[in-house]
XYZ file of C-alpha atoms in Angstrom:
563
model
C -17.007 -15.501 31.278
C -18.040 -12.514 28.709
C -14.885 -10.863 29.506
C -12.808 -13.427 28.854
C -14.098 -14.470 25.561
C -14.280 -10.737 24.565
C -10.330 -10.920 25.350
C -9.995 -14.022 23.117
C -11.803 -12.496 20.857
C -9.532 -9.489 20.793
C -6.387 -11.455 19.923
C -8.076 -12.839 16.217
C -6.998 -11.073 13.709
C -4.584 -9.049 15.721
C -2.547 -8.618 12.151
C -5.042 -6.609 10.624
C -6.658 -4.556 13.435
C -6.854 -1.613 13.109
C -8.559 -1.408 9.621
C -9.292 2.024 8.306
C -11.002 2.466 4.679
C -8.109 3.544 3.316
C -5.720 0.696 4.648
C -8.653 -1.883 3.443
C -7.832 -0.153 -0.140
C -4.515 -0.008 0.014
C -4.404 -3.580 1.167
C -6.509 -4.972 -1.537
C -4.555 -3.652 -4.309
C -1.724 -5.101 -2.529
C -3.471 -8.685 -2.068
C -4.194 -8.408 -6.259
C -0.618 -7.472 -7.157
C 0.607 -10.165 -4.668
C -1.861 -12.871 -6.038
C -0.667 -12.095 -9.767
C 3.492 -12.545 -8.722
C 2.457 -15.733 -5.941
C 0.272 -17.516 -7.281
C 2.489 -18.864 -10.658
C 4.996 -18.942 -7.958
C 2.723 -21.494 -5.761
C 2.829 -24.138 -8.692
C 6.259 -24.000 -9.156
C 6.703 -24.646 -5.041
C 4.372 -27.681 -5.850
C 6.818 -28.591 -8.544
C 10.078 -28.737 -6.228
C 7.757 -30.619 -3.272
C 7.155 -33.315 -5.542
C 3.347 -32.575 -5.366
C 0.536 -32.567 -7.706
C 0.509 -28.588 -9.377
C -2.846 -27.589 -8.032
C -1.421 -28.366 -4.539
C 0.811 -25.471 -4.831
C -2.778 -23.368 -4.817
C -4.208 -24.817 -1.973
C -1.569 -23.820 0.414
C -2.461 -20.204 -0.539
C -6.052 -20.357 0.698
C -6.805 -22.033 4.087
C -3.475 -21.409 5.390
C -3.475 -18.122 4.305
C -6.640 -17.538 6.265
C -5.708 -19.615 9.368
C -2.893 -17.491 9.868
C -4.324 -14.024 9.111
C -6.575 -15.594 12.277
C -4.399 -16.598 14.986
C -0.844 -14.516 14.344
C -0.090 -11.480 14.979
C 2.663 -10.205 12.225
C 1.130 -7.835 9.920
C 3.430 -8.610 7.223
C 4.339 -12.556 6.944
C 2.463 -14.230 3.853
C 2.831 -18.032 5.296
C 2.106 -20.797 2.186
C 4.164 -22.794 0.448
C 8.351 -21.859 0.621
C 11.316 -23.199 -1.241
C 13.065 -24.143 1.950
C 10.092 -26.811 3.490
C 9.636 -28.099 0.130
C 12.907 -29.125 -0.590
C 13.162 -30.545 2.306
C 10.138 -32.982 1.510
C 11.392 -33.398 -1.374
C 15.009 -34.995 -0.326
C 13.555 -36.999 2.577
C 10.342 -38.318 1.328
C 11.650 -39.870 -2.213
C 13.062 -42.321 -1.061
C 9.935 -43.483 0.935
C 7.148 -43.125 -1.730
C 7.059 -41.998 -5.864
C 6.720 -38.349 -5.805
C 2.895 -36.990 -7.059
C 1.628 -40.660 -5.575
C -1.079 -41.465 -3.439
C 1.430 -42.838 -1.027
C 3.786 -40.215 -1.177
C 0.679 -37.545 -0.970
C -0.295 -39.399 2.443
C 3.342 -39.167 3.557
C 3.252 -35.184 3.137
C 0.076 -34.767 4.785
C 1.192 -36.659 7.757
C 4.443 -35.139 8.244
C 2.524 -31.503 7.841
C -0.015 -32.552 10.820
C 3.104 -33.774 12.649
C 4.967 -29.820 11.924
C 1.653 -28.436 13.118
C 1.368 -30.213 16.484
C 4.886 -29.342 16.732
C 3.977 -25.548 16.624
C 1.216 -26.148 18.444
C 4.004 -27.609 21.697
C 6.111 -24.764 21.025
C 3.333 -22.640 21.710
C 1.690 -23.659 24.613
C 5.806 -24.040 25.943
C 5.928 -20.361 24.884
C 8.844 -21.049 22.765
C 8.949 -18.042 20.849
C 11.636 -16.527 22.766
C 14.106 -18.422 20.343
C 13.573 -16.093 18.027
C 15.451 -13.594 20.370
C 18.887 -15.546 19.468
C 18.980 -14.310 16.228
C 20.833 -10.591 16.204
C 19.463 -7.924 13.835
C 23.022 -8.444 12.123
C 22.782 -11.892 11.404
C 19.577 -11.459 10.385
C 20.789 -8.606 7.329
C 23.403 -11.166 6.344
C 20.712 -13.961 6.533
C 18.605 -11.684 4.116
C 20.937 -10.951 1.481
C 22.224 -15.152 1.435
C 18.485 -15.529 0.781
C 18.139 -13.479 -1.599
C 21.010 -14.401 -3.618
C 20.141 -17.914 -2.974
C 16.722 -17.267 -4.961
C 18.169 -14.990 -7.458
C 20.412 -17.479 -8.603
C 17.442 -20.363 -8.479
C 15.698 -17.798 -11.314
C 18.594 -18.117 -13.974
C 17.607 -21.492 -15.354
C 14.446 -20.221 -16.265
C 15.058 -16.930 -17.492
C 17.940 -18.221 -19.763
C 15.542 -21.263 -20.763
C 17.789 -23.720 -19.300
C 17.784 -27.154 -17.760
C 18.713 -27.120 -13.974
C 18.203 -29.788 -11.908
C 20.332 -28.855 -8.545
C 19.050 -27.744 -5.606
C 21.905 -26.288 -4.646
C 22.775 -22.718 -5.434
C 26.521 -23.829 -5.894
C 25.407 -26.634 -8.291
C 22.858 -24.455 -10.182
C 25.577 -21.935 -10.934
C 28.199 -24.583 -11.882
C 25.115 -25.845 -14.514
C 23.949 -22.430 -15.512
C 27.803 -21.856 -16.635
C 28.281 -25.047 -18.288
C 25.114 -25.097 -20.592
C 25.253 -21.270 -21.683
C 25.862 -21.247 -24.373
C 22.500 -23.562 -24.823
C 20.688 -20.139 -23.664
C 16.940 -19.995 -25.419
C 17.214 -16.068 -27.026
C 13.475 -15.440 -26.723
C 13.272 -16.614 -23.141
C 16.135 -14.659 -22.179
C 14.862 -11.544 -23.794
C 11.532 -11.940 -22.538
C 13.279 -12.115 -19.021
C 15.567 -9.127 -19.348
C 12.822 -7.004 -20.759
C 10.840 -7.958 -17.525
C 13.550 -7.165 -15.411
C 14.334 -3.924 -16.586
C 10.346 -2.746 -16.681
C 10.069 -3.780 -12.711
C 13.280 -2.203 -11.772
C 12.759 0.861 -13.740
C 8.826 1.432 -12.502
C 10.147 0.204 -9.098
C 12.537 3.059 -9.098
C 10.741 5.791 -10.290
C 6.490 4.993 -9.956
C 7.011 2.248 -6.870
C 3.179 2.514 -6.524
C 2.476 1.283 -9.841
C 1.182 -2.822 -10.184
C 3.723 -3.649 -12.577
C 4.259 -7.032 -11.837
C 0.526 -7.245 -12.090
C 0.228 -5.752 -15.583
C 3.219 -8.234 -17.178
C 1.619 -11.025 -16.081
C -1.600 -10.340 -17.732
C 0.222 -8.948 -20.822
C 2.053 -12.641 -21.072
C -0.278 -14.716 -20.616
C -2.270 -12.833 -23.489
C 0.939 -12.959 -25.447
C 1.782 -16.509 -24.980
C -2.012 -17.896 -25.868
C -2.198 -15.395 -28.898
C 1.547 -15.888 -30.129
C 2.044 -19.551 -28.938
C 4.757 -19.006 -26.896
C 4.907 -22.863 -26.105
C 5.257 -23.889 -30.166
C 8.171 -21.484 -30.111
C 10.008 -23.052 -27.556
C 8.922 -21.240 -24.325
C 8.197 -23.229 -21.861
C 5.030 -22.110 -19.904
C 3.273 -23.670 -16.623
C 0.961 -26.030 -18.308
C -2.651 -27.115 -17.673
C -3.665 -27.099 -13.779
C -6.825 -29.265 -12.206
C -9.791 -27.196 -11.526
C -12.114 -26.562 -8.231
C -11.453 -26.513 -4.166
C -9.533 -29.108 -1.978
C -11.430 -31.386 -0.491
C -11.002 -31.736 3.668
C -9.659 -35.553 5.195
C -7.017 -36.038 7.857
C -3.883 -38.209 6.535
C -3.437 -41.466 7.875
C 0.199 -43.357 8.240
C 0.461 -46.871 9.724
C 2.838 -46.442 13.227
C 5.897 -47.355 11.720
C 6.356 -44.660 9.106
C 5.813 -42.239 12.489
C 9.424 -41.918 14.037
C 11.039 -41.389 10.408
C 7.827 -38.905 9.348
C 8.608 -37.020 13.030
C 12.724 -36.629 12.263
C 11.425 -35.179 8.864
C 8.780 -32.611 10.723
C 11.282 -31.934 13.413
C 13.503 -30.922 10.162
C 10.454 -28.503 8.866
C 9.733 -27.067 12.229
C 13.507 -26.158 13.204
C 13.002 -24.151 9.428
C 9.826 -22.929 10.154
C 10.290 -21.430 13.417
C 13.744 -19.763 12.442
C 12.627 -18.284 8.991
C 9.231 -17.146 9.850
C 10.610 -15.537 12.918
C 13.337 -13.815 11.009
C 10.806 -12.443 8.245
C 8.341 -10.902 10.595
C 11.061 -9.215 12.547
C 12.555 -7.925 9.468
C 9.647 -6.448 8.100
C 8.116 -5.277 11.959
C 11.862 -3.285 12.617
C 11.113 -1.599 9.384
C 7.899 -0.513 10.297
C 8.566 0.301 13.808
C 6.084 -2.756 14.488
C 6.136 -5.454 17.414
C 5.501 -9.123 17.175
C 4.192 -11.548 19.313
C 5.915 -14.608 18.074
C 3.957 -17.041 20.414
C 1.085 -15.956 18.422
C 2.839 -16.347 15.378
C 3.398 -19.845 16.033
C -0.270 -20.685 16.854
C -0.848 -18.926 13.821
C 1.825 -21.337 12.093
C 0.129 -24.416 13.831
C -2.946 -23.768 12.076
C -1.784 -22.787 9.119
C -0.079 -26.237 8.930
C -3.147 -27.924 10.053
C -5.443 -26.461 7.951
C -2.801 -27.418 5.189
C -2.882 -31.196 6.146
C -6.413 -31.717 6.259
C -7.045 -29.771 2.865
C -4.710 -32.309 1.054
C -1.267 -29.958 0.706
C 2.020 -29.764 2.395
C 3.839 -27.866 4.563
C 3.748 -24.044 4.749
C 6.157 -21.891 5.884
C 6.718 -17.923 6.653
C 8.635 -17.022 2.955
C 10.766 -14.106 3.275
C 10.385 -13.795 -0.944
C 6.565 -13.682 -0.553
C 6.958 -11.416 2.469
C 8.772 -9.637 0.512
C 6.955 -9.373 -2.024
C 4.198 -8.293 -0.234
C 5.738 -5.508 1.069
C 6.829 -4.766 -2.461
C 3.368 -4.807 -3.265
C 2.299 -2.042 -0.642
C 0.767 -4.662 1.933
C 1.102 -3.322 5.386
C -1.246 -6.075 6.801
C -2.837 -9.478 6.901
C -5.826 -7.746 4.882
C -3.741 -8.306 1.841
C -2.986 -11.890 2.395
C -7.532 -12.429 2.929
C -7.399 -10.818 -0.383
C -4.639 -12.803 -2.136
C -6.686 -16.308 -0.930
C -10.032 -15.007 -1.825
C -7.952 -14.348 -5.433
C -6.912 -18.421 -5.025
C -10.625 -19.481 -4.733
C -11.524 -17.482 -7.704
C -8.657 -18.607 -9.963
C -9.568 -22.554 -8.577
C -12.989 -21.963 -9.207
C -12.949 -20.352 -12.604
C -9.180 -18.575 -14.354
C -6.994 -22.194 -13.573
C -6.987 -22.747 -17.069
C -5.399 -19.356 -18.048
C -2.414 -19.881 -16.332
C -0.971 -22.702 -18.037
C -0.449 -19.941 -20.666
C 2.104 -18.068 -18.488
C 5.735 -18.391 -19.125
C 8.230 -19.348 -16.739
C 10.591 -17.058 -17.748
C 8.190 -14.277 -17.007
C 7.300 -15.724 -13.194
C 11.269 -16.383 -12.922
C 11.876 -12.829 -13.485
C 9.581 -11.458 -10.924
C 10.949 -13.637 -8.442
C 14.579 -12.369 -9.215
C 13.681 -8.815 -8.994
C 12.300 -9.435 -5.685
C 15.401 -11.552 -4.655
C 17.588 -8.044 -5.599
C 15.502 -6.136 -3.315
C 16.359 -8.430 -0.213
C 20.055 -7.371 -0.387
C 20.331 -4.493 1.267
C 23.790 -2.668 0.864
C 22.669 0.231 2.919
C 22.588 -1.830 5.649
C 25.510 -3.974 5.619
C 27.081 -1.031 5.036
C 25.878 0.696 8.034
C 27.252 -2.941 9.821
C 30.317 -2.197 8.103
C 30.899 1.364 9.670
C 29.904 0.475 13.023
C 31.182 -3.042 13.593
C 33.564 -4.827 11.157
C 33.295 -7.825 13.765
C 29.403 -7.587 13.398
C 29.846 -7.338 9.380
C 31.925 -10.665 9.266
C 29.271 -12.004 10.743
C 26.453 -11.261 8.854
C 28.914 -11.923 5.753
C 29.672 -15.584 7.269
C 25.467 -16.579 7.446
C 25.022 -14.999 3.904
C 27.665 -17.658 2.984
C 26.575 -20.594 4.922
C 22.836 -19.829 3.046
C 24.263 -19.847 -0.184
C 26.433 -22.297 0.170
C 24.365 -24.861 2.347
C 20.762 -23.684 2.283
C 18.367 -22.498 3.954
C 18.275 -25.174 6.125
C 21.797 -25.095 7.550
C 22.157 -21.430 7.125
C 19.589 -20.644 9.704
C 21.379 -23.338 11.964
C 24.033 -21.181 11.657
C 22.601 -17.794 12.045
C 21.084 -18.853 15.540
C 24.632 -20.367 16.162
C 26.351 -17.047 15.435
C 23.980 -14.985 17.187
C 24.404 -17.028 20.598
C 28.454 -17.173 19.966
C 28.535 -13.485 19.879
C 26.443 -13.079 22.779
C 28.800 -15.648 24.694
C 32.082 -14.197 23.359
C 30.469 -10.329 24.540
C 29.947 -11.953 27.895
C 33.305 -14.317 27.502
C 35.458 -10.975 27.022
C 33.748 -7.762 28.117
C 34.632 -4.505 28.404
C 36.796 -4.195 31.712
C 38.243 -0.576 32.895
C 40.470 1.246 35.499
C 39.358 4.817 36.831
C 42.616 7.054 36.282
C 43.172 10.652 36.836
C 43.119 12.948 33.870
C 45.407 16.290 33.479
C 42.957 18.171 35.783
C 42.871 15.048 38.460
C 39.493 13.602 37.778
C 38.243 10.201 37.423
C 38.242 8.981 33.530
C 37.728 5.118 32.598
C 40.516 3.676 30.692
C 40.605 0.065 29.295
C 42.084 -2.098 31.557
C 46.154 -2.894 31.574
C 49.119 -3.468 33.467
C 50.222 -0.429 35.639
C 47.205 1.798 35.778
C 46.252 2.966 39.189
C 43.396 5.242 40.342
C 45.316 7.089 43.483
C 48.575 6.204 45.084
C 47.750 2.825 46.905
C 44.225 1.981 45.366
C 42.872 0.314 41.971
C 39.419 0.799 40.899
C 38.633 -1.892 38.534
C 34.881 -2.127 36.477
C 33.968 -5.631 35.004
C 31.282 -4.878 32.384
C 29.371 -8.781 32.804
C 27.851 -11.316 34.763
C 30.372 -13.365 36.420
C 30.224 -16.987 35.096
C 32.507 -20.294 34.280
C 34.055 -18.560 31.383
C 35.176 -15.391 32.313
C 36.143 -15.864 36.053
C 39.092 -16.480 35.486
C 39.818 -13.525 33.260
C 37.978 -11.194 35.757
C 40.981 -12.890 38.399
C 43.880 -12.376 36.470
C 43.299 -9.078 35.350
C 43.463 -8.345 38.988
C 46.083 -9.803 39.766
C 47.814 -8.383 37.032
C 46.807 -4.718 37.956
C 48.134 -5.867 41.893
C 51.109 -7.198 40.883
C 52.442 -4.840 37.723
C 51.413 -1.876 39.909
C 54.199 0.827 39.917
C 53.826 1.085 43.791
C 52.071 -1.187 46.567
C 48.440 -1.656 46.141
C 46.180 -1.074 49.671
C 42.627 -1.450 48.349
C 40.914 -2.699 45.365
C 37.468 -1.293 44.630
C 35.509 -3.416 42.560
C 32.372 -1.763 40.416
C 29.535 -4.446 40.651
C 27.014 -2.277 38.248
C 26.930 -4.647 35.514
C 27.591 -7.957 37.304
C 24.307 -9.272 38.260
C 24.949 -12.712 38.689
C 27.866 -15.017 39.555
C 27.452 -19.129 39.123
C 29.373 -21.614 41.375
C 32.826 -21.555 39.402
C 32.919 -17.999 39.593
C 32.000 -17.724 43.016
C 35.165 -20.163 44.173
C 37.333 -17.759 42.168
C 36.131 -14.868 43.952
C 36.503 -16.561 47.783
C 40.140 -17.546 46.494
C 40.849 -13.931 44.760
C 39.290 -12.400 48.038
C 41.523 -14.593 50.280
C 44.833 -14.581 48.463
C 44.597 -10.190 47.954
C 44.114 -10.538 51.874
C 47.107 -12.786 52.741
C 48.830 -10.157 50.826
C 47.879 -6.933 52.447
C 44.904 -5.797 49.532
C 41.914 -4.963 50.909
C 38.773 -5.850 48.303
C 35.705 -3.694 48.225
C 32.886 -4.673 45.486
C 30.528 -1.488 45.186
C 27.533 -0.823 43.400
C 25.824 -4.097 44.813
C 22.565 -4.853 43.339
C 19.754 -7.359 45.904
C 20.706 -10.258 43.640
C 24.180 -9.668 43.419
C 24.037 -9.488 46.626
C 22.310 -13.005 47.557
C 24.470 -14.222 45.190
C 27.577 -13.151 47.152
C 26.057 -14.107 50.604
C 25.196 -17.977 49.212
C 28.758 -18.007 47.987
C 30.024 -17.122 51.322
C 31.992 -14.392 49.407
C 33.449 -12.598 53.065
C 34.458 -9.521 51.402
C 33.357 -5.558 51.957
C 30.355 -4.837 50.247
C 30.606 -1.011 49.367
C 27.052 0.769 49.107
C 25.229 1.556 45.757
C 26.505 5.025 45.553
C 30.616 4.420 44.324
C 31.854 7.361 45.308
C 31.533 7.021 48.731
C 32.821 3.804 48.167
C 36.110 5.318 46.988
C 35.825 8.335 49.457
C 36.118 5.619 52.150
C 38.971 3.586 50.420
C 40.840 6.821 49.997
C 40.623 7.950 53.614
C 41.941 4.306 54.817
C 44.799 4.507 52.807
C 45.758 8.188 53.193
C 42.818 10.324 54.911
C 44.693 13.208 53.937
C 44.296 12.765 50.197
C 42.251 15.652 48.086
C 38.694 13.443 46.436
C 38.440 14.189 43.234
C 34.907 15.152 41.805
């Protein structure tokens, strides 16, 4: 009983562990720096949920700490996110007034609902769907976020009006109305800019972001920024949430659940894509069942503290990185920061500018496109680079929402069309008469009388007939008769029902015509595979080249074996 507690025990805080001194430092500098660029950013998440300001804050506290207890990335800052709130936002509206008691009850239930959810796909040990999305997909999913939030920013660093949610819209607005651009927002917001991406490139280290947001709030409550026609965040309610569970009547449920089913589909896609970004980069591994009972909590702890739905934010992950945070240390910090500012600073921030928060946020958004490494995608795979081009599209130009749809969908079709078309090759003699793979076509033999062919995947419904005809097609287009056929197994593992019949009828009709089949390389399971398929033909032994040794002798013993 001791020893299994002590292993429970062992798994809290599992994104933190191991703490040194100098990490806790490191950390809590990063937790300050983060708090200063988040927590302006919280209010404005509030904003686009349709939820009271201060609500923004309390998904920063609780959920922060739920998470920092039951996951396991080191590096995902889970609270509030553009992607769930907009989402509550256009389904919700039309149920309740936005900011309401109604609509606040609405928002708490459908956050319980997300967390139960998380908590299913968690004790299902779904988090192997994060495996569908490819580290490709995931670059081009990362740079369609990014410019997705960067353009978001422009209304409120030009001092604009923009009421899209849309990134095509808010462009097609930002271009109409420029020429309505406020000058001393905009040069607030390009003098921003250039001090974070000119510290950022030369003292990284340095808490700029920090520093600019104390300088303008100072500014903006000595210089009255707001009287000048710079619009600021305005005054926030003061003191912690109070803890109640939401209650809905039962026929709100089945619409609420479609709306949490929405959330979760989101949550589980973007938080899984964020902590994998930011683990590859640091060599890191996740355990993304953990990170969804991390998720479930933070959810619940989010519904019962009177907030909505939080999500794994790649911009605050982001950010955190940006920030120095290499673990979940940072994120106790930034909520411990919340409490404070609840408790005692809320009324200081209504003196920051939105133009100033706007502009951290789009200097973050930059660093999420990563030319480097579409680049690198570029060099190596232009079929891979259209790829991660297409999902950086589909995020722009859909959302969030449908873009992840889309990255899981790409990631699974490449996988399928990999598997649908593989790699399939002929041993022919070089110059000096040995053995060299060549891709498979018409009229390539490996000795006088014998073909060895290599399919490089499982056999399945798809591709058996491919895997047939190329046979055929090397029988048949052969520049003399064809005795034997040797087929290399190694990377077929499996074969379904459909391509089982299409082996029994390839096996029988190269028979009928005088070809001997022998499959080498056999594996145990491609084996019982072959024996439940009643699939009557030679089964070589693991080692090929005996395999071809014998195939050689039964068509002319006589004939030198090449090395």
């Amino acid at each position: 009983m001791v020893r299994h507690t002590a292993a429970m025990a062992f798994k809290l805080f599992s994104g933190i562990r191991p703490l040194t001194r100098a990490c806790a430092l490191r950390d809590t500098l990063a937790g300050v720096t983060l708090a200063s660029m988040n927590i302006p950013q919280l209010l404005g998440y509030a904003r686009i949920a349709g939820m009271p300001t201060v609500t923004g804050l309390y998904t920063g506290f609780l959920p922060l700490i739920a998470f920092a207890l039951f996951g396991s990335s080191r590096h995902l800052v889970v609270a509030a996110d553009s992607a769930t709130a907009t989402i509550l936002a256009d389904k919700l509206s039309g149920m309740a007034a936005p900011g309401g008691g109604a609509y606040m009850l609405l928002v708490g239930a459908v956050t319980l609902l997300t967390a139960a959810l998380l908590l299913i796909a968690r004790i299902f040990r779904l988090g192997f769907l994060a495996d569908f999305l490819s580290r490709t997909v995931l670059a081009g999913f990362l740079a369609g976020v990014g410019v997705q939030v960067g353009v978001a920013m422009l209304g409120d660093m030009l001092g604009l009006s923009v009421t899209s949610s849309r990134t095509v819209g808010q462009i097609e607005q930002v271009a109409a109305h420029l020429a309505l651009t406020h000058g001393q927002t905009l040069a607030i917001s390009a003098l921003v800019v250039a001090a974070i991406l000119g510290f950022r490139a030369y003292k990284p280290a340095w808490p700029v972001s920090l520093v600019i947001v104390i300088a303008a709030i100072a500014a903006s409550d000595l210089g009255n920024f707001a009287g000048h026609g710079i619009a600021v965040i305005g005054p926030i309610a003061r003191g912690l949430p109070t803890l109640h569970l939401p209650r809905i009547g039962w026929r709100e449920l089945p619409d609420l659940l479609t709306i949490a089913a929405s959330c979760f589909a989101v949550i589980i896609a973007q938080s899984a894509a964020a902590s994998r970004t930011y683990a590859e980069r640091y060599g890191e591994r996740v355990d993304e069942n953990a990170n969804l009972l991390g998720l479930a909590a933070a959810n619940a702890s989010a519904a019962l503290s009177g907030t909505f739905v939080v999500n794994g934010s790649l911009t605050q992950t982001a950010m955190a990185e940006q920030a120095g945070a290499r673990s979940q240390f940072a994120q106790i910090v930034f909520a411990v920061l919340i409490v404070i500012v609840l408790l005692f600073l809320s009324r200081w921030l209504q003196y920051l500018p939105h133009c100033v928060l706007a502009s951290i946020v789009f200097t973050i958004a930059v660093g999420m496109v990563k030319p480097g490494t579409l680049h690198a995608i570029l060099r190596e795979s232009p079929g891979e680079f259209a790829l991660a081009l297409m999902t950086a599209a589909a995020v722009v130009a859909a959302g969030v929402e449908d873009g992840l749809l889309l990255a899981i969908a790409l990631s699974l079709f490449r996988h399928v069309r990999h598997s649908y078309r593989p790699h399939t090759m002929v041993l022919t003699p070089d110059a000096a008469g040995r053995w060299q793979p060549e891709p498979t076509r018409p009229g390539l033999m490996t000795a006088s009388g014998l073909i060895v062919y290599r399919f490089g995947a499982d056999l399945f419904y798809a591709n058996d007939h491919r895997f047939s005809d190329e046979i055929r097609q090397l029988v048949d287009q052969a520049p003399e008769p064809v005795r034997w056929i040797v087929i290399d197994a190694g990377a077929i593992t499996d074969i379904d029902y459909s391509a089982g019949r299409s082996m029994c009828e390839l096996c029988a009709d190269m028979s009928a015509r005088g070809v001997g089949i022998v499959i080498a390389r056999v594996s145990a399971y491609l084996r019982a595979d072959m024996d439940r398929h009643r699939i009557t033909s030679v089964i070589g032994p693991q080692n090929i080249y005996s395999t071809l040794h014998e195939a050689l002798d039964a068509v002319h013993p006589q004939t030198p074996r090449p090395e």
